[in-house]
Tab-separated table of C-alpha atoms in Angstrom:
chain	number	residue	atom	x	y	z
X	1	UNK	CA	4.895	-1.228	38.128
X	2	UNK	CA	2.122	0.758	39.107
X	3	UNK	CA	-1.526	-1.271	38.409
X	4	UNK	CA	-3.707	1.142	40.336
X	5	UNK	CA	-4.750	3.011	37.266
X	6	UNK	CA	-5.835	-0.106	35.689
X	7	UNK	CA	-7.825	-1.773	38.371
X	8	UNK	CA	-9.462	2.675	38.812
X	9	UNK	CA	-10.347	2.190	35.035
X	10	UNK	CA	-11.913	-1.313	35.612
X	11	UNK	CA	-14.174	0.125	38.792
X	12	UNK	CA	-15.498	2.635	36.594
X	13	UNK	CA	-16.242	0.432	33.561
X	14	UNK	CA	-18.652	-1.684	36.189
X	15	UNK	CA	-20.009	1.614	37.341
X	16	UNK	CA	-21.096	3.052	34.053
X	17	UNK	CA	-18.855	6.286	34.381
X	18	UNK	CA	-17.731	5.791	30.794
X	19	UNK	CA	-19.571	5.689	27.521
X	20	UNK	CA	-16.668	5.410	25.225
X	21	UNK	CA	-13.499	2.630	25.476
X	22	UNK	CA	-10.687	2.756	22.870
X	23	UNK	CA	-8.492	-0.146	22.093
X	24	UNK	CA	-5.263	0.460	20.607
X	25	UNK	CA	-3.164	-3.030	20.758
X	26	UNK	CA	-4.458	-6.464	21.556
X	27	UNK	CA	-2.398	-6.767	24.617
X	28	UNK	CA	-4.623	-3.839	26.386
X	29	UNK	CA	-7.597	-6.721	26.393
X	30	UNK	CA	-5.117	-9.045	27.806
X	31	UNK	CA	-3.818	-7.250	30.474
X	32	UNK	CA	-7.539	-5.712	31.462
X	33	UNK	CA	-8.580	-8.986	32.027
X	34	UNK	CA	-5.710	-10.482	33.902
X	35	UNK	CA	-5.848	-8.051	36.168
X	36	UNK	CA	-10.092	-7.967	36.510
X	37	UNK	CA	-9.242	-12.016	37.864
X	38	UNK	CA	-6.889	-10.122	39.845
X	39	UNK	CA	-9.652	-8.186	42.036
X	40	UNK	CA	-11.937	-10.956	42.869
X	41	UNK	CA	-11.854	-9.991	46.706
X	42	UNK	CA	-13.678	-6.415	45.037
X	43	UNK	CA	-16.621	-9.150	42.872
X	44	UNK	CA	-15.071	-7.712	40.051
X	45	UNK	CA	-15.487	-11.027	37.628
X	46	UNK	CA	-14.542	-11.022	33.596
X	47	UNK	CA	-18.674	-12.124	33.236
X	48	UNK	CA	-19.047	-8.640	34.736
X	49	UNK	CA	-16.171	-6.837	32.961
X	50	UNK	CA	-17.677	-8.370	29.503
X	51	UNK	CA	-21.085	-6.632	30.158
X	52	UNK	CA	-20.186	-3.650	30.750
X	53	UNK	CA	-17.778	-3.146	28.213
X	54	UNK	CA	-20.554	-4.496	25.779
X	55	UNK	CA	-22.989	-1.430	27.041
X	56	UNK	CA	-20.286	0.835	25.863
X	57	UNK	CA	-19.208	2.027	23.141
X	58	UNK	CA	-16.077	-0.368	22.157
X	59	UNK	CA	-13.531	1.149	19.031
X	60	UNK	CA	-10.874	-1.525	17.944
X	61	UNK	CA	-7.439	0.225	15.725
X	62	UNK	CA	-7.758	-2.555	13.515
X	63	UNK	CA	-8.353	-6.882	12.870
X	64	UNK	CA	-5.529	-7.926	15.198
X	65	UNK	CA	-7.120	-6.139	17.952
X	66	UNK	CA	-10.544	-7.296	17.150
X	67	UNK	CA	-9.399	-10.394	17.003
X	68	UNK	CA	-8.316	-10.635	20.687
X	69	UNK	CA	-11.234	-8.490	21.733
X	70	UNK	CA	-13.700	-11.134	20.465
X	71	UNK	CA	-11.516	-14.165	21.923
X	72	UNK	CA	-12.803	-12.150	25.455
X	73	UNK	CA	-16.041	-12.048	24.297
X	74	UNK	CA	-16.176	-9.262	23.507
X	75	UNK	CA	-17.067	-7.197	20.050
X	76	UNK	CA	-16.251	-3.659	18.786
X	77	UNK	CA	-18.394	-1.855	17.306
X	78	UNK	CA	-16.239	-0.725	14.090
X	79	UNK	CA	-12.889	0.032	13.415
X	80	UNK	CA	-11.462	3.378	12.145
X	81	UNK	CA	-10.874	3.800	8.187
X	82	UNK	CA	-6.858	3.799	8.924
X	83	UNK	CA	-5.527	2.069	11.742
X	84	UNK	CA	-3.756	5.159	13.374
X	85	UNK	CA	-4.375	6.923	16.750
X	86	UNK	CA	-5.566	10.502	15.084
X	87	UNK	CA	-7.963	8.444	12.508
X	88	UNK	CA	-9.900	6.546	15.766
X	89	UNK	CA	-10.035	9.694	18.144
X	90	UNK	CA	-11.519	11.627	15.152
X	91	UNK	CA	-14.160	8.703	14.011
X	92	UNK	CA	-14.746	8.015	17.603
X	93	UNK	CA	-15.680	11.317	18.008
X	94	UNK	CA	-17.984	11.530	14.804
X	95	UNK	CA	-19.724	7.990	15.194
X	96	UNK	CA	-19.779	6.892	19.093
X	97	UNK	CA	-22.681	9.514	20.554
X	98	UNK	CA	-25.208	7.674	17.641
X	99	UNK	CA	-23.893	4.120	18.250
X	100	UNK	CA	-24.077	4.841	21.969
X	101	UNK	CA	-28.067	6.196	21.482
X	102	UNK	CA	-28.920	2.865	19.591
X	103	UNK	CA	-27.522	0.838	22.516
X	104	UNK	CA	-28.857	2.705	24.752
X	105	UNK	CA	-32.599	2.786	22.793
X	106	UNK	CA	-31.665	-1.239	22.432
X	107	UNK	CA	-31.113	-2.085	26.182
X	108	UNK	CA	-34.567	-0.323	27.331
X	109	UNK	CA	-36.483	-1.364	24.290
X	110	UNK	CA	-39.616	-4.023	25.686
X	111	UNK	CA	-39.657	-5.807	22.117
X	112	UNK	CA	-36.133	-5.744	20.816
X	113	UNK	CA	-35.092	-6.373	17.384
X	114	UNK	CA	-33.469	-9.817	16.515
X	115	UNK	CA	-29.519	-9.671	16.583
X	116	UNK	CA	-27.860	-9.034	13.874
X	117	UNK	CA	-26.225	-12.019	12.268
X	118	UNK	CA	-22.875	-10.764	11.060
X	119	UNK	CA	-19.850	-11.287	12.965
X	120	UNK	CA	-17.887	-9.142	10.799
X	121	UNK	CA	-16.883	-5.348	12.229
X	122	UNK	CA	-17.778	-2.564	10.394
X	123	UNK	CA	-15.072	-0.283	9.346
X	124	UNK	CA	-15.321	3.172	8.347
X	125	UNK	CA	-14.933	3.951	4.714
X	126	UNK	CA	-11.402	5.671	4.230
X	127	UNK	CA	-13.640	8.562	1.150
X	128	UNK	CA	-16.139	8.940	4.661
X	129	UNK	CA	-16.638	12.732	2.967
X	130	UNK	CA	-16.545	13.627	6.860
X	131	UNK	CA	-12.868	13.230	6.535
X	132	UNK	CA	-12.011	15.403	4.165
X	133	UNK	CA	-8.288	17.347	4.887
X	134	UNK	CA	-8.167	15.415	8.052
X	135	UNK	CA	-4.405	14.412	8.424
X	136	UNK	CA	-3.901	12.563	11.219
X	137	UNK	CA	-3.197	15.462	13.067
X	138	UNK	CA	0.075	16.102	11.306
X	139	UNK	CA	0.787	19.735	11.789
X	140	UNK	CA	2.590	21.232	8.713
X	141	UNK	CA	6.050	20.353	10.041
X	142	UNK	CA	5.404	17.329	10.972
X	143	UNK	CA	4.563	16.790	7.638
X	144	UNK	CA	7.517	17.867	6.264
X	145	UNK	CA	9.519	15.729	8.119
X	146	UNK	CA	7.909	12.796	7.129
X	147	UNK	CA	8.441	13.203	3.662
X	148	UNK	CA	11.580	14.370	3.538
X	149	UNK	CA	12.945	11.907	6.065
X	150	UNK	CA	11.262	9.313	3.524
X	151	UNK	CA	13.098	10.690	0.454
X	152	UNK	CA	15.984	10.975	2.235
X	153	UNK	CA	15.926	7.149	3.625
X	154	UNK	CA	18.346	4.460	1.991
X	155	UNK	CA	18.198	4.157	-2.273
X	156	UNK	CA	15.811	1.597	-3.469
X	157	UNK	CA	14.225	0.391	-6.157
X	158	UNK	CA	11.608	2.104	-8.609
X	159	UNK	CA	9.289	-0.006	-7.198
X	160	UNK	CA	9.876	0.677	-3.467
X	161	UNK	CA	9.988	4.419	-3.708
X	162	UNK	CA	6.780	4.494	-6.183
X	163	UNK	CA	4.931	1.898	-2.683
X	164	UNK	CA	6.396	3.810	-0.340
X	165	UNK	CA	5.137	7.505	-1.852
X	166	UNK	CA	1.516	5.377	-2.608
X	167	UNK	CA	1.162	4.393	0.683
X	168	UNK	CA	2.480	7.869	1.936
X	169	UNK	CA	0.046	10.093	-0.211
X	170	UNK	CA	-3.349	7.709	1.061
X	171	UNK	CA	-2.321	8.597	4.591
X	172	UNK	CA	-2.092	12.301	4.166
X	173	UNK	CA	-5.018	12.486	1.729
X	174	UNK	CA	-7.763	9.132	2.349
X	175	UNK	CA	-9.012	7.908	-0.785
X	176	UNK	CA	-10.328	4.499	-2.150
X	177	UNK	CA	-7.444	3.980	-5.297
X	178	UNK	CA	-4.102	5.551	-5.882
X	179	UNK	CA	-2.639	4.975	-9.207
X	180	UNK	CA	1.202	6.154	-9.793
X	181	UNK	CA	1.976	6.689	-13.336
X	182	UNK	CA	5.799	7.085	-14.622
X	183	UNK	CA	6.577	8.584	-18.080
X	184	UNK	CA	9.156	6.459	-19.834
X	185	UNK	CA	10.469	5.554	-23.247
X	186	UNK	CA	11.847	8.266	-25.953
X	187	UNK	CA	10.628	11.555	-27.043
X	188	UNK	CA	8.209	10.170	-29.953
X	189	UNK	CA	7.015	6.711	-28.211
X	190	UNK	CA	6.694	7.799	-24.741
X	191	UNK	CA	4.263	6.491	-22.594
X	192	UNK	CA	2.631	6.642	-19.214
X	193	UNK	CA	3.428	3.039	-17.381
X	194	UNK	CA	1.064	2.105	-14.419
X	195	UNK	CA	3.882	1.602	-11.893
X	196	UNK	CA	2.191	1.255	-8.744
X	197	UNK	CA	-1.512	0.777	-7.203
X	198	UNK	CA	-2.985	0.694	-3.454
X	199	UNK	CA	-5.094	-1.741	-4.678
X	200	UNK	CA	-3.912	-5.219	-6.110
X	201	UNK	CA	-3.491	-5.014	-9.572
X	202	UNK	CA	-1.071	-7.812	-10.483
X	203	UNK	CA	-2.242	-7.787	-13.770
X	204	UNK	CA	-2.283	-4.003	-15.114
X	205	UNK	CA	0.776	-2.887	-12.735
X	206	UNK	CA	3.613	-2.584	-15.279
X	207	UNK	CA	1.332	-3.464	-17.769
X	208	UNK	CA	-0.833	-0.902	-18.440
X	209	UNK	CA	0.447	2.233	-20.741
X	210	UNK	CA	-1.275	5.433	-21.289
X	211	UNK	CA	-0.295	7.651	-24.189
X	212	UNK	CA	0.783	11.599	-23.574
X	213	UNK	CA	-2.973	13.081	-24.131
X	214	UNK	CA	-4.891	10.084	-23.815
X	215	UNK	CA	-7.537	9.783	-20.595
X	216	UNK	CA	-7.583	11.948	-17.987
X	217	UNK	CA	-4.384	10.956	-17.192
X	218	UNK	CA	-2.439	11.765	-20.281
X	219	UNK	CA	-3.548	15.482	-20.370
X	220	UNK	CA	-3.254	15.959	-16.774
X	221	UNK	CA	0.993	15.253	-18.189
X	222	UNK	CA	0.518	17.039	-21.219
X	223	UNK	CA	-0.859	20.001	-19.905
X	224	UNK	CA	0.921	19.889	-16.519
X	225	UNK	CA	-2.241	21.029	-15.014
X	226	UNK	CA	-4.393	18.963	-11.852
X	227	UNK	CA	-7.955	17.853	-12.778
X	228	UNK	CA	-10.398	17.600	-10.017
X	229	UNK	CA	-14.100	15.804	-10.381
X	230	UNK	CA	-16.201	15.285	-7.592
X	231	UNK	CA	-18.739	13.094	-9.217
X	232	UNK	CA	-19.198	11.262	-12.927
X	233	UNK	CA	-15.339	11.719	-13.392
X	234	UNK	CA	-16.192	8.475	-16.006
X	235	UNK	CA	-18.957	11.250	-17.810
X	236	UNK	CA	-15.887	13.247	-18.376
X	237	UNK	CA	-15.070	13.915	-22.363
X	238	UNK	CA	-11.165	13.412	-21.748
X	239	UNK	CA	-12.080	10.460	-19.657
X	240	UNK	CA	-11.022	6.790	-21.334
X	241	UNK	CA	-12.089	3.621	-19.604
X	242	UNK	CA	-9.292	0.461	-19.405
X	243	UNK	CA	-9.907	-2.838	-19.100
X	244	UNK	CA	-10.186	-4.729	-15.654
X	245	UNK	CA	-9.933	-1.433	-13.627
X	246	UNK	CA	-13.135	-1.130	-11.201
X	247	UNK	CA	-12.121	2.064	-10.267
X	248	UNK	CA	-12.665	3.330	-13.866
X	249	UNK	CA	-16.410	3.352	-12.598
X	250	UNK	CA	-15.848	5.519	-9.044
X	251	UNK	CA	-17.482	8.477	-8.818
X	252	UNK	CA	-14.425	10.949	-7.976
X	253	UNK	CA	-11.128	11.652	-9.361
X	254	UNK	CA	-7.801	13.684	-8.183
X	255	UNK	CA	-5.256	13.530	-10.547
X	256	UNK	CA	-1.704	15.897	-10.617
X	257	UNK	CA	1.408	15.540	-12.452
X	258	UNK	CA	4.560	14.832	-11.234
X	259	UNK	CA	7.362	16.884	-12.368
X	260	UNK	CA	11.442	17.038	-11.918
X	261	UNK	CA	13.362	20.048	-13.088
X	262	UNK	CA	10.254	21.368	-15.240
X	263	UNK	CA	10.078	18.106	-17.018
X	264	UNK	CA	6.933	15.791	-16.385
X	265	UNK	CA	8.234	12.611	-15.184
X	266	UNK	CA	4.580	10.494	-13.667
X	267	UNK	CA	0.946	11.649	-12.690
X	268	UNK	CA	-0.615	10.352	-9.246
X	269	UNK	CA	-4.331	9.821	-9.886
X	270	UNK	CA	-7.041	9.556	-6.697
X	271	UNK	CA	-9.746	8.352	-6.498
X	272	UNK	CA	-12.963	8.023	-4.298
X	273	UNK	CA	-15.657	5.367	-4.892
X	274	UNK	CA	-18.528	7.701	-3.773
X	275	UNK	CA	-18.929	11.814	-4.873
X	276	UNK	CA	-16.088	13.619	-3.022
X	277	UNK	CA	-15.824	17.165	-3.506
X	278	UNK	CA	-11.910	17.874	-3.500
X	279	UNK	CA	-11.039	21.143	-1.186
X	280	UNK	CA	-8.130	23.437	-2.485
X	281	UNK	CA	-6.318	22.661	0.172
X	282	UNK	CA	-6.285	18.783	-1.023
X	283	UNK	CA	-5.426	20.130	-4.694
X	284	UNK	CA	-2.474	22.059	-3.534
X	285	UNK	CA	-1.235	19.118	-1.024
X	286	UNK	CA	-1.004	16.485	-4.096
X	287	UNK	CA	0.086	19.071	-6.572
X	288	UNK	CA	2.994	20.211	-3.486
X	289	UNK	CA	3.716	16.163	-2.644
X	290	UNK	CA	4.039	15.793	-6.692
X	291	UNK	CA	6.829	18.623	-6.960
X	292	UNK	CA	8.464	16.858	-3.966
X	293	UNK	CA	8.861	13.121	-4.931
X	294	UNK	CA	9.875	14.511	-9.057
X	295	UNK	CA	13.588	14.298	-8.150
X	296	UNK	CA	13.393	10.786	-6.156
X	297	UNK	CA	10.944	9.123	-8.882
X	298	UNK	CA	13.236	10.047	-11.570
X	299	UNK	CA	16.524	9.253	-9.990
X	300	UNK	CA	15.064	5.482	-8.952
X	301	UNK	CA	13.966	5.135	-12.185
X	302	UNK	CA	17.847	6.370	-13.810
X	303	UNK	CA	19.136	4.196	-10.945
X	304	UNK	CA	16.778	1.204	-11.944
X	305	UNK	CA	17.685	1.235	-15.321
X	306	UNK	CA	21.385	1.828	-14.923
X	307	UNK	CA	20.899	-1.469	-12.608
X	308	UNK	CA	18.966	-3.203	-15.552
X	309	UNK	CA	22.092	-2.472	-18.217
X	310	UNK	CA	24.557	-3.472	-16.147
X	311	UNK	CA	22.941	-6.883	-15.433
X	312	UNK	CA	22.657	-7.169	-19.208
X	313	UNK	CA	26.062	-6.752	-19.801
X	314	UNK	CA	26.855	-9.426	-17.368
X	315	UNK	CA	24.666	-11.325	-18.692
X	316	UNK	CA	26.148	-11.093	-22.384
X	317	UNK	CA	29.653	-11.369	-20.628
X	318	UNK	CA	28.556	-15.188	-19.308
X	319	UNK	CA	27.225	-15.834	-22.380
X	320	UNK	CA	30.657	-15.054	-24.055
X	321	UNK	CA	32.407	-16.857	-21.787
X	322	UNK	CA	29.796	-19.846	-21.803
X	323	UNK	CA	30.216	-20.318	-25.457
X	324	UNK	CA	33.896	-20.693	-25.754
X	325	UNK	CA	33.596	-23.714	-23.171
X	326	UNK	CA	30.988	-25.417	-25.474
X	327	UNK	CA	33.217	-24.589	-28.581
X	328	UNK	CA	36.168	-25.936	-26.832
X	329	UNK	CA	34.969	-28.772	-25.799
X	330	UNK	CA	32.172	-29.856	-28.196
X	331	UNK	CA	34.507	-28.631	-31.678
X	332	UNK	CA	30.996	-26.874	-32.634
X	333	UNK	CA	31.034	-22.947	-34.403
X	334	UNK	CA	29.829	-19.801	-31.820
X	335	UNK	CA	26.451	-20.661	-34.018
X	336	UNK	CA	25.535	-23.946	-33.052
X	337	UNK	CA	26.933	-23.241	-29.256
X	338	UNK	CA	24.308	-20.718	-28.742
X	339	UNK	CA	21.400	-22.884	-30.002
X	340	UNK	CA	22.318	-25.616	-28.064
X	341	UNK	CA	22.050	-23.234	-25.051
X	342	UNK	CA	18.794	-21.527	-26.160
X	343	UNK	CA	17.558	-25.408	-26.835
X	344	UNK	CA	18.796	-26.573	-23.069
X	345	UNK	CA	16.876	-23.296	-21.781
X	346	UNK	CA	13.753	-24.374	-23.331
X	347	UNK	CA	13.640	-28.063	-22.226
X	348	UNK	CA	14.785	-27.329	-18.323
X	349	UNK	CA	12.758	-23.815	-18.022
X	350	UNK	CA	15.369	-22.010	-17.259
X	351	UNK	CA	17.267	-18.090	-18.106
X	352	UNK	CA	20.354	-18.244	-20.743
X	353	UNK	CA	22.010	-16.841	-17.557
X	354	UNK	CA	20.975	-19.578	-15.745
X	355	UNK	CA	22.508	-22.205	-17.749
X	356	UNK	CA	25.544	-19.743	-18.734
X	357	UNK	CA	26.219	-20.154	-15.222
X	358	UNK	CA	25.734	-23.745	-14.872
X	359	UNK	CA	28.273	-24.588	-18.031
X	360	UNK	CA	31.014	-22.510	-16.172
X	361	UNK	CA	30.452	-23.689	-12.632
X	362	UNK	CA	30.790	-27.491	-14.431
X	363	UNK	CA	34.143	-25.877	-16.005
X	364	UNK	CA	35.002	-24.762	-12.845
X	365	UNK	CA	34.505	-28.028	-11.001
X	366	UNK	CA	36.376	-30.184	-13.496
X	367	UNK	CA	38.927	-28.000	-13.505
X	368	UNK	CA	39.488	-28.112	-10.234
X	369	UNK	CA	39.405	-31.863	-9.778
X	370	UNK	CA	42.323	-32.533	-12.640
X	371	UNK	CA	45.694	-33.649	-10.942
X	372	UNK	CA	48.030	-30.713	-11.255
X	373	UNK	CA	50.466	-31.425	-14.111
């Protein structure tokens, strides 16, 4: 409604009265530009826009704001680790007054260097050891909030809770890898099951098992205690390497258990590719967050498995039912009904329940078609 602001902030990009622009959303670019064409009568043109915003010192939130930036011609010079409004004031702050001083140097230099040849944007490392404790300027209650008004969202699946408290944790505390760990099976076989990962690990997630004791990991549960290694966490004697995990060779480690009603029920494991030197006040913060999610891991994982038995029993319900046709209508024994089902699931690829289903559905169908006595 009001476009005076605007067209004040584009007057004092051309006169140099900024050092510093921040880009939040790609339609900022777009609407900066529009309304430059909009002030021709003034000579402001986008040629002359572009150039001055290229003097500057230009921060884009993330790719889909670089993107648009650079279909204006116009390039940032990196992006913050996370793409959140406290994480780009902060880096901003730490990063733009050297940037600026190279541009600067650059622009007045009689012999200048040859450009650099990389389109790609730098982004700042999320273990930057500058940003250790920073929080995104959540204040303590704000915090709280969060995480309770995550726990107390909807049910889900294991899965979805373990994702959503991963992706949670790296935003309160930045790190290169977060592993979640869940204890699970009986008293004498338990084990520690990789259950979730910020990185991709399609191969080791719900794969990968770690015995009570064994790795870092293992007596973080079995002592209930938080380990905390700064550098060489792989020089560690209680460390144990596993196969196709890269992180097993970062420098750093944060690892704390998770516990429900005094019980260990899943470690959360941190970890920084470069030395990182953990403050208390990060050790407290995952070893606080770990006493909060207990109750919500466990009771997805009751609820997941409750979920799992019932869909068995189904399951072995269709079956049932599935075999009766076949002995009905084929005068074959309960036997050689269920191998002719296992043999129809291996030729067509598909689930017992999958052809249960189809034999009754056919049932179904025929039945339906009969002329009624």
């Amino acid at each position: 409604e009001d476009l005076d602001p605007i067209r004040q902030c584009i007057r004092s990009i051309l006169a140099g009265e900024f050092d510093v622009v921040l880009f939040m959303t790609a339609i900022q670019i777009i609407h900066l530009f529009q309304v430059a064409e909009q002030m021709a009568a003034e000579g402001v043109t986008p040629a002359r826009l572009r150039a001055a915003l290229n003097a500057m010192v230009l921060v884009s939130i993330g790719p889909t704001t670089t993107e648009e930036m650079e279909q204006y011609g116009i390039k940032p010079d990196f992006e913050p680790s996370q793409s959140k409004m406290g994480f780009l004031v902060n880096e901003a702050a730490q990063y733009a007054g050297k940037i600026l001083q190279q541009k600067r140097t650059a622009a007045t230099d009689p012999e200048p260097s040859e450009p650099a040849t990389s389109h790609q944007v730098p982004r700042v490392a999320a273990s930057t050891t500058t940003m250790a404790g920073f929080r995104d300027a959540l204040a303590p209650i704000d915090f709280l909030h969060e995480i309770s008004s995550s726990l107390a969202a909807e049910p889900d699946s294991l899965h979805l809770v373990l994702e959503r408290i991963v992706a949670f944790v790296t935003t309160v505390i930045p790190c290169d890898s977060c592993f979640l760990y869940v204890l699970e099976g009986q008293k004498d076989g338990q084990k520690l099951v990789l259950r979730a990962s910020k990185n991709p690990h399609a191969d080791v997630v719900d794969q990968l098992g770690v015995l009570m004791g064994q790795g870092i990991t293992g007596w973080v549960a079995e002592h209930r205690e938080p380990v905390a290694l700064a550098s060489n966490a792989s020089n560690d004697p209680r460390f144990k390497a596993f196969k196709n995990l890269p992180e097993d060779h970062f420098e750093a480690m944060l690892s704390t258990p998770i516990l429900c009603a005094s019980k260990v029920i899943g470690v959360i494991n941190l970890q920084h590719r470069l030395e990182y030197q953990h403050t208390s006040h990060e050790v407290r913060l995952l070893s606080m967050l770990g006493f909060l999610v207990g109750a919500e891991i466990e009771r997805a994982r009751l609820e997941t498995e409750n979920q799992l038995l019932a869909n068995r029993l189904e399951t072995r319900k269709l079956l049932d039912r599935a075999k009766g046709i076949l002995q009905r209508d084929l005068g074959v024994h309960e036997d050689e009904a269920y191998r002719r089902m296992q043999s129809e699931s291996r030729q067509r690829r598909k689930s017992m329940r999958e052809i249960a289903e189809a034999i009754l559905l056919a049932d179904d169908l025929r039945k339906s078609t009969q002329p009624p006595k």
